[in-house]
Amino acid sequence: MKHLLKLGDLSKEEILSLLNLADQLKYERKHGISKEYLKGKKLGMIFQKSSTRTRVSFETGMYELGGYALFLSNRDLQIGRGEPVQDTARVLSRYLDGIMIRTFAQQEVEDLARYGSIPVINGLTDYCHPCQVLADLMTVRERKGSFKGLKLCFIGDGNNMANSLMVGAVKTGMSFAIACPEGYEPDPALTAWAKENGSFLMTRSPAEAAKDADVIYTDVWASMGQEEEKTKREKAFCGYQVNDAIMSAAHSDAMVLHCLPAHRGEEITEEVFEAHADEIFEEAENRLHAQKAVLCKLLG
Ligand code: CP
Ligand code: NVA
């Protein structure tokens, strides 16, 4: 494993090994065991979009591992004024030990890895969000014990989260169901791959997707960069809310996960969100542990 550009690049064994390391790092942190696995290492964090969790968990993660993280906003970098990513990659490779990038086009992340000579971590693109899904998988396994026989259901937009969750579920042997409105399906190549390699259902009916699910997942209706489509999307997604009716179709002990930030009253009701807040905030905490595992594997 040289980079984390998308989950599809990792084998099942690599994913499980990251999750095992994440569990170990979580245990060590809880028990006050601090080991500087990345002493003196430097991570550059390029953000072309906003972030709370990704920024803070990567930054504190590097600090806890004995390394250092630099926050690089596109408002300050020459990248924001048009310096090509190919040049940025070659320059940053001479200063840093790794780069985390959050941006729009997946191609930019792939180019950074191609032209640079240090590990690149995808901190979210329009196409996928692999770091989030590693934390999600960690949370599911922690609560349910294993992935065996589980069904993960995603309600809403076939966006970056849906794309990565689909891959994560199939790779770990969970069955995956998505309910989304017409025109908002996940990536067609990934959908075809999921159909071939796992148990996959795509439907317009949230109740059908949620039937007997062990994990219900949702995300915002309008992602970063889609702010102008907000009104149009509110109409398209109005039947795609995680609420009590959806939860009654799922198993009675079903978990609810949300990558956050959440819009209560849109993709999820206040009641369902608060009833599952323990799971959702454990999931947010697990970003830290899962990303520390990624950093140790790539920069260690
Ligand atoms: N879930 C997630 O990536 O959150 P941020 O946008 O706050 O980083
Ligand atoms: N789909 C959301 C995820 C945020 C973590 C977005 O891209 O804005």
Short mmCIF file of N, CA, C and O in Angstrom, two decimals, residues 155 205-212 216 239 241-251 269 271-272:
data_model
loop_
_atom_site.label_atom_id
_atom_site.label_comp_id
_atom_site.label_asym_id
_atom_site.label_seq_id
_atom_site.Cartn_x
_atom_site.Cartn_y
_atom_site.Cartn_z
N ILE A 155 -29.45 5.40 2.39
CA ILE A 155 -30.64 6.11 1.91
C ILE A 155 -30.21 7.51 1.46
O ILE A 155 -29.65 8.26 2.27
N SER A 205 -37.14 2.58 -3.57
CA SER A 205 -37.94 2.49 -2.35
C SER A 205 -37.07 2.40 -1.09
O SER A 205 -36.42 1.38 -0.84
N PRO A 206 -37.05 3.46 -0.26
CA PRO A 206 -36.27 3.43 0.98
C PRO A 206 -36.67 2.25 1.88
O PRO A 206 -35.81 1.62 2.50
N ALA A 207 -37.95 1.93 1.93
CA ALA A 207 -38.40 0.84 2.81
C ALA A 207 -37.85 -0.50 2.32
O ALA A 207 -37.45 -1.35 3.13
N GLU A 208 -37.80 -0.67 1.01
CA GLU A 208 -37.26 -1.92 0.46
C GLU A 208 -35.75 -2.03 0.77
O GLU A 208 -35.27 -3.08 1.19
N ALA A 209 -35.04 -0.93 0.60
CA ALA A 209 -33.59 -0.97 0.89
C ALA A 209 -33.34 -1.22 2.36
O ALA A 209 -32.40 -1.93 2.74
N ALA A 210 -34.19 -0.66 3.22
CA ALA A 210 -33.96 -0.76 4.67
C ALA A 210 -34.41 -2.09 5.26
O ALA A 210 -34.08 -2.41 6.40
N LYS A 211 -35.13 -2.88 4.46
CA LYS A 211 -35.71 -4.13 5.00
C LYS A 211 -34.62 -5.04 5.58
O LYS A 211 -33.65 -5.37 4.91
N ASP A 212 -34.78 -5.37 6.86
CA ASP A 212 -33.85 -6.27 7.57
C ASP A 212 -32.41 -5.77 7.59
O ASP A 212 -31.48 -6.57 7.70
N ILE A 216 -28.10 1.41 9.01
CA ILE A 216 -28.74 2.40 8.13
C ILE A 216 -27.81 3.61 8.08
O ILE A 216 -27.39 4.13 9.11
N GLY A 239 -38.67 12.16 -0.16
CA GLY A 239 -39.10 10.85 0.37
C GLY A 239 -37.96 10.01 0.91
O GLY A 239 -38.15 8.86 1.29
N GLN A 241 -35.82 10.17 3.63
CA GLN A 241 -35.39 10.59 4.95
C GLN A 241 -35.30 9.38 5.88
O GLN A 241 -36.19 8.51 5.87
N VAL A 242 -34.27 9.32 6.68
CA VAL A 242 -34.17 8.27 7.70
C VAL A 242 -35.03 8.71 8.89
O VAL A 242 -34.70 9.66 9.60
N ASN A 243 -36.16 8.04 9.04
CA ASN A 243 -37.13 8.39 10.09
C ASN A 243 -37.63 7.10 10.76
O ASN A 243 -37.14 6.01 10.45
N ASP A 244 -38.61 7.22 11.63
CA ASP A 244 -39.10 6.05 12.36
C ASP A 244 -39.65 4.97 11.42
O ASP A 244 -39.49 3.77 11.69
N ALA A 245 -40.29 5.41 10.33
CA ALA A 245 -40.88 4.43 9.40
C ALA A 245 -39.77 3.59 8.76
O ALA A 245 -39.89 2.36 8.64
N ILE A 246 -38.68 4.24 8.37
CA ILE A 246 -37.53 3.51 7.79
C ILE A 246 -36.94 2.57 8.83
O ILE A 246 -36.62 1.41 8.55
N MET A 247 -36.80 3.09 10.05
CA MET A 247 -36.18 2.27 11.10
C MET A 247 -37.03 1.04 11.42
O MET A 247 -36.50 0.00 11.79
N SER A 248 -38.34 1.15 11.24
CA SER A 248 -39.18 0.00 11.56
C SER A 248 -39.05 -1.10 10.50
O SER A 248 -39.39 -2.25 10.76
N ALA A 249 -38.52 -0.76 9.33
CA ALA A 249 -38.28 -1.80 8.30
C ALA A 249 -36.98 -2.54 8.59
O ALA A 249 -36.81 -3.70 8.20
N ALA A 250 -36.06 -1.87 9.29
CA ALA A 250 -34.74 -2.48 9.57
C ALA A 250 -34.85 -3.41 10.77
O ALA A 250 -35.89 -3.46 11.45
N HIS A 251 -33.77 -4.15 11.04
CA HIS A 251 -33.73 -4.96 12.26
C HIS A 251 -33.90 -4.07 13.48
O HIS A 251 -33.46 -2.92 13.48
N THR A 269 -34.29 12.50 10.76
CA THR A 269 -35.08 13.25 11.75
C THR A 269 -34.25 13.45 13.01
O THR A 269 -33.33 12.69 13.31
N GLU A 271 -35.26 12.86 15.95
CA GLU A 271 -35.49 11.73 16.85
C GLU A 271 -34.53 10.58 16.55
O GLU A 271 -33.90 10.03 17.44
N VAL A 272 -34.44 10.21 15.26
CA VAL A 272 -33.56 9.09 14.91
C VAL A 272 -32.11 9.47 15.17
O VAL A 272 -31.34 8.68 15.72
#
